[in-house]
PDB file of C-alpha atoms in Angstrom:
ATOM      1  CA  UNK A   1      74.080  61.296  56.794  1.00 75.00           C
ATOM      2  CA  UNK A   2      74.588  60.691  53.509  1.00 90.00           C
ATOM      3  CA  UNK A   3      72.548  58.152  51.189  1.00 95.00           C
ATOM      4  CA  UNK A   4      74.454  55.048  50.074  1.00 96.00           C
ATOM      5  CA  UNK A   5      72.513  55.164  46.871  1.00 94.00           C
ATOM      6  CA  UNK A   6      70.725  58.202  45.058  1.00 93.00           C
ATOM      7  CA  UNK A   7      67.505  56.130  44.244  1.00 93.00           C
ATOM      8  CA  UNK A   8      66.440  58.838  41.600  1.00 88.00           C
ATOM      9  CA  UNK A   9      69.846  58.658  39.890  1.00 93.00           C
ATOM     10  CA  UNK A  10      69.889  54.891  39.274  1.00 94.00           C
ATOM     11  CA  UNK A  11      67.559  53.858  36.427  1.00 95.00           C
ATOM     12  CA  UNK A  12      66.625  50.642  37.772  1.00 96.00           C
ATOM     13  CA  UNK A  13      66.004  52.027  41.437  1.00 95.00           C
ATOM     14  CA  UNK A  14      64.012  54.936  39.828  1.00 94.00           C
ATOM     15  CA  UNK A  15      61.875  52.498  38.094  1.00 96.00           C
ATOM     16  CA  UNK A  16      61.178  50.102  41.138  1.00 96.00           C
ATOM     17  CA  UNK A  17      60.109  53.302  43.207  1.00 94.00           C
ATOM     18  CA  UNK A  18      58.236  54.576  40.819  1.00 94.00           C
ATOM     19  CA  UNK A  19      56.094  51.108  40.344  1.00 95.00           C
ATOM     20  CA  UNK A  20      55.956  50.847  43.898  1.00 95.00           C
ATOM     21  CA  UNK A  21      54.612  54.452  44.188  1.00 92.00           C
ATOM     22  CA  UNK A  22      52.042  53.807  41.435  1.00 91.00           C
ATOM     23  CA  UNK A  23      50.849  50.713  43.457  1.00 92.00           C
ATOM     24  CA  UNK A  24      50.514  53.242  46.641  1.00 90.00           C
ATOM     25  CA  UNK A  25      48.028  55.096  44.432  1.00 88.00           C
ATOM     26  CA  UNK A  26      45.566  52.127  43.852  1.00 87.00           C
ATOM     27  CA  UNK A  27      44.833  52.140  47.747  1.00 88.00           C
ATOM     28  CA  UNK A  28      42.127  54.785  47.705  1.00 78.00           C
ATOM     29  CA  UNK A  29      40.677  56.620  50.754  1.00 77.00           C
ATOM     30  CA  UNK A  30      37.435  55.368  49.737  1.00 80.00           C
ATOM     31  CA  UNK A  31      38.391  51.969  50.561  1.00 92.00           C
ATOM     32  CA  UNK A  32      40.601  52.933  53.552  1.00 95.00           C
ATOM     33  CA  UNK A  33      40.412  56.084  55.635  1.00 95.00           C
ATOM     34  CA  UNK A  34      43.441  58.264  54.950  1.00 94.00           C
ATOM     35  CA  UNK A  35      44.017  58.563  58.520  1.00 96.00           C
ATOM     36  CA  UNK A  36      44.410  54.512  59.178  1.00 97.00           C
ATOM     37  CA  UNK A  37      46.613  54.361  55.949  1.00 97.00           C
ATOM     38  CA  UNK A  38      48.912  57.096  57.729  1.00 97.00           C
ATOM     39  CA  UNK A  39      48.750  55.304  60.952  1.00 98.00           C
ATOM     40  CA  UNK A  40      49.741  51.881  59.317  1.00 98.00           C
ATOM     41  CA  UNK A  41      52.950  53.425  57.593  1.00 98.00           C
ATOM     42  CA  UNK A  42      53.989  55.291  60.516  1.00 98.00           C
ATOM     43  CA  UNK A  43      53.812  52.019  62.697  1.00 98.00           C
ATOM     44  CA  UNK A  44      55.874  49.573  60.202  1.00 98.00           C
ATOM     45  CA  UNK A  45      58.269  52.472  59.620  1.00 98.00           C
ATOM     46  CA  UNK A  46      58.943  52.801  63.465  1.00 98.00           C
ATOM     47  CA  UNK A  47      59.139  48.975  63.709  1.00 98.00           C
ATOM     48  CA  UNK A  48      61.752  48.908  60.604  1.00 98.00           C
ATOM     49  CA  UNK A  49      63.648  52.051  61.702  1.00 98.00           C
ATOM     50  CA  UNK A  50      62.616  53.747  58.467  1.00 98.00           C
ATOM     51  CA  UNK A  51      63.365  57.698  59.386  1.00 98.00           C
ATOM     52  CA  UNK A  52      62.887  58.767  55.818  1.00 97.00           C
ATOM     53  CA  UNK A  53      59.443  57.397  55.906  1.00 97.00           C
ATOM     54  CA  UNK A  54      58.728  58.200  59.126  1.00 98.00           C
ATOM     55  CA  UNK A  55      59.551  62.105  58.359  1.00 98.00           C
ATOM     56  CA  UNK A  56      57.475  61.499  55.452  1.00 97.00           C
ATOM     57  CA  UNK A  57      54.357  59.846  56.910  1.00 97.00           C
ATOM     58  CA  UNK A  58      54.157  61.934  60.193  1.00 98.00           C
ATOM     59  CA  UNK A  59      54.526  65.208  58.155  1.00 98.00           C
ATOM     60  CA  UNK A  60      51.604  63.942  55.683  1.00 96.00           C
ATOM     61  CA  UNK A  61      49.265  63.175  58.378  1.00 97.00           C
ATOM     62  CA  UNK A  62      49.713  66.185  60.209  1.00 97.00           C
ATOM     63  CA  UNK A  63      49.066  68.178  57.121  1.00 96.00           C
ATOM     64  CA  UNK A  64      45.809  66.272  56.642  1.00 95.00           C
ATOM     65  CA  UNK A  65      44.831  67.411  60.060  1.00 97.00           C
ATOM     66  CA  UNK A  66      46.018  64.205  62.249  1.00 97.00           C
ATOM     67  CA  UNK A  67      46.534  65.420  65.906  1.00 97.00           C
ATOM     68  CA  UNK A  68      50.082  65.483  67.608  1.00 97.00           C
ATOM     69  CA  UNK A  69      48.865  63.357  70.422  1.00 98.00           C
ATOM     70  CA  UNK A  70      47.863  60.428  68.106  1.00 98.00           C
ATOM     71  CA  UNK A  71      50.991  60.954  66.250  1.00 98.00           C
ATOM     72  CA  UNK A  72      53.101  60.623  69.275  1.00 97.00           C
ATOM     73  CA  UNK A  73      51.115  57.784  70.765  1.00 98.00           C
ATOM     74  CA  UNK A  74      51.386  55.483  67.574  1.00 98.00           C
ATOM     75  CA  UNK A  75      54.366  53.419  69.232  1.00 97.00           C
ATOM     76  CA  UNK A  76      52.225  52.800  72.467  1.00 98.00           C
ATOM     77  CA  UNK A  77      48.811  52.269  70.620  1.00 98.00           C
ATOM     78  CA  UNK A  78      47.831  49.601  72.985  1.00 97.00           C
ATOM     79  CA  UNK A  79      47.630  51.888  75.989  1.00 97.00           C
ATOM     80  CA  UNK A  80      46.879  54.899  74.159  1.00 97.00           C
ATOM     81  CA  UNK A  81      42.656  55.621  74.491  1.00 97.00           C
ATOM     82  CA  UNK A  82      43.105  57.619  71.221  1.00 98.00           C
ATOM     83  CA  UNK A  83      42.663  55.371  68.476  1.00 98.00           C
ATOM     84  CA  UNK A  84      39.524  53.562  67.260  1.00 98.00           C
ATOM     85  CA  UNK A  85      38.904  49.761  67.775  1.00 98.00           C
ATOM     86  CA  UNK A  86      39.221  49.673  63.868  1.00 98.00           C
ATOM     87  CA  UNK A  87      42.471  51.708  64.004  1.00 98.00           C
ATOM     88  CA  UNK A  88      43.845  49.089  66.938  1.00 98.00           C
ATOM     89  CA  UNK A  89      42.949  45.968  64.588  1.00 98.00           C
ATOM     90  CA  UNK A  90      44.987  47.748  61.625  1.00 98.00           C
ATOM     91  CA  UNK A  91      47.872  48.674  64.059  1.00 98.00           C
ATOM     92  CA  UNK A  92      47.847  44.777  65.226  1.00 98.00           C
ATOM     93  CA  UNK A  93      47.835  43.629  61.751  1.00 98.00           C
ATOM     94  CA  UNK A  94      50.318  45.985  60.835  1.00 98.00           C
ATOM     95  CA  UNK A  95      52.718  44.607  63.475  1.00 97.00           C
ATOM     96  CA  UNK A  96      52.019  41.069  62.696  1.00 97.00           C
ATOM     97  CA  UNK A  97      52.474  41.847  59.201  1.00 97.00           C
ATOM     98  CA  UNK A  98      55.930  43.360  59.528  1.00 97.00           C
ATOM     99  CA  UNK A  99      57.294  41.405  61.947  1.00 96.00           C
ATOM    100  CA  UNK A 100      56.367  37.850  59.981  1.00 92.00           C
ATOM    101  CA  UNK A 101      59.441  35.851  61.285  1.00 88.00           C
ATOM    102  CA  UNK A 102      58.551  36.464  65.138  1.00 86.00           C
ATOM    103  CA  UNK A 103      55.556  34.132  64.779  1.00 79.00           C
ATOM    104  CA  UNK A 104      55.879  30.901  63.207  1.00 80.00           C
ATOM    105  CA  UNK A 105      52.265  31.437  61.510  1.00 80.00           C
ATOM    106  CA  UNK A 106      53.152  34.746  60.474  1.00 90.00           C
ATOM    107  CA  UNK A 107      50.019  36.649  61.253  1.00 95.00           C
ATOM    108  CA  UNK A 108      48.081  35.025  64.047  1.00 94.00           C
ATOM    109  CA  UNK A 109      44.326  33.976  63.281  1.00 95.00           C
ATOM    110  CA  UNK A 110      43.099  36.160  66.178  1.00 96.00           C
ATOM    111  CA  UNK A 111      44.814  39.330  64.561  1.00 97.00           C
ATOM    112  CA  UNK A 112      42.993  38.422  61.156  1.00 97.00           C
ATOM    113  CA  UNK A 113      39.759  37.728  62.617  1.00 98.00           C
ATOM    114  CA  UNK A 114      39.877  40.793  64.429  1.00 98.00           C
ATOM    115  CA  UNK A 115      41.009  42.920  61.409  1.00 98.00           C
ATOM    116  CA  UNK A 116      38.070  41.300  59.648  1.00 98.00           C
ATOM    117  CA  UNK A 117      35.366  42.436  62.349  1.00 98.00           C
ATOM    118  CA  UNK A 118      36.176  46.096  61.343  1.00 98.00           C
ATOM    119  CA  UNK A 119      37.189  46.068  57.630  1.00 98.00           C
ATOM    120  CA  UNK A 120      35.442  44.184  54.717  1.00 97.00           C
ATOM    121  CA  UNK A 121      37.183  42.112  52.135  1.00 96.00           C
ATOM    122  CA  UNK A 122      38.020  45.100  49.824  1.00 95.00           C
ATOM    123  CA  UNK A 123      39.471  47.104  52.803  1.00 96.00           C
ATOM    124  CA  UNK A 124      41.419  44.104  54.035  1.00 97.00           C
ATOM    125  CA  UNK A 125      42.945  43.614  50.700  1.00 96.00           C
ATOM    126  CA  UNK A 126      43.819  47.344  50.643  1.00 96.00           C
ATOM    127  CA  UNK A 127      45.360  46.962  54.384  1.00 97.00           C
ATOM    128  CA  UNK A 128      47.495  43.717  53.424  1.00 97.00           C
ATOM    129  CA  UNK A 129      48.750  45.840  50.312  1.00 96.00           C
ATOM    130  CA  UNK A 130      49.430  48.746  52.137  1.00 97.00           C
ATOM    131  CA  UNK A 131      51.523  46.851  54.957  1.00 98.00           C
ATOM    132  CA  UNK A 132      53.368  45.133  52.456  1.00 97.00           C
ATOM    133  CA  UNK A 133      54.146  48.394  50.387  1.00 97.00           C
ATOM    134  CA  UNK A 134      55.485  50.240  53.119  1.00 98.00           C
ATOM    135  CA  UNK A 135      57.466  47.285  54.189  1.00 98.00           C
ATOM    136  CA  UNK A 136      59.236  47.215  50.719  1.00 98.00           C
ATOM    137  CA  UNK A 137      59.713  51.189  50.831  1.00 98.00           C
ATOM    138  CA  UNK A 138      61.210  50.964  54.380  1.00 98.00           C
ATOM    139  CA  UNK A 139      63.551  48.352  53.504  1.00 98.00           C
ATOM    140  CA  UNK A 140      64.775  50.228  50.383  1.00 97.00           C
ATOM    141  CA  UNK A 141      65.282  53.489  52.489  1.00 97.00           C
ATOM    142  CA  UNK A 142      67.058  51.430  55.205  1.00 98.00           C
ATOM    143  CA  UNK A 143      69.204  49.880  53.224  1.00 97.00           C
ATOM    144  CA  UNK A 144      70.346  52.594  51.440  1.00 97.00           C
ATOM    145  CA  UNK A 145      70.343  54.813  54.384  1.00 97.00           C
ATOM    146  CA  UNK A 146      68.005  57.621  52.985  1.00 96.00           C
ATOM    147  CA  UNK A 147      68.353  60.493  55.418  1.00 95.00           C
ATOM    148  CA  UNK A 148      65.258  61.866  56.993  1.00 96.00           C
ATOM    149  CA  UNK A 149      64.310  65.475  58.192  1.00 95.00           C
ATOM    150  CA  UNK A 150      63.945  67.347  54.778  1.00 95.00           C
ATOM    151  CA  UNK A 151      60.526  65.962  53.453  1.00 96.00           C
ATOM    152  CA  UNK A 152      57.885  68.541  52.412  1.00 96.00           C
ATOM    153  CA  UNK A 153      54.359  67.331  52.781  1.00 94.00           C
ATOM    154  CA  UNK A 154      52.840  66.504  49.545  1.00 86.00           C
ATOM    155  CA  UNK A 155      56.612  66.423  47.910  1.00 88.00           C
ATOM    156  CA  UNK A 156      55.731  63.241  46.096  1.00 84.00           C
ATOM    157  CA  UNK A 157      52.081  63.287  45.348  1.00 78.00           C
TER     158      UNK A 157
END
């Protein structure tokens, strides 16, 4: 598959991607665990069908020490015993935040309250920002059909 648009050759696309990437650097590992961040990025990318982001974030997570079992089970996190309650709350918020149109209220109070049990306000702000950001990246990559499979861990660090 060839990309419909070379994001790095287009001045406007390169500028937007650069700013989105910069926004991602604002979410530090000190605020939200790196493993949680990668699980969130993977789950949103699965829902949105973004192969480019799935390639990137599964490889980055594995390179950071995430287990193959946890990576393989993200799509079935409700049935998997390998995630903490906090991770489960983040994954639920990710699903609802990614599928906003599926609920007339967007994110349910139950999902928000569950996340708030595990994360303080600063962590919730990071989680919401991360969910919005990965969805933006997913949409850019899916619309332009960015190919997956060639990513090298840390390539864009």
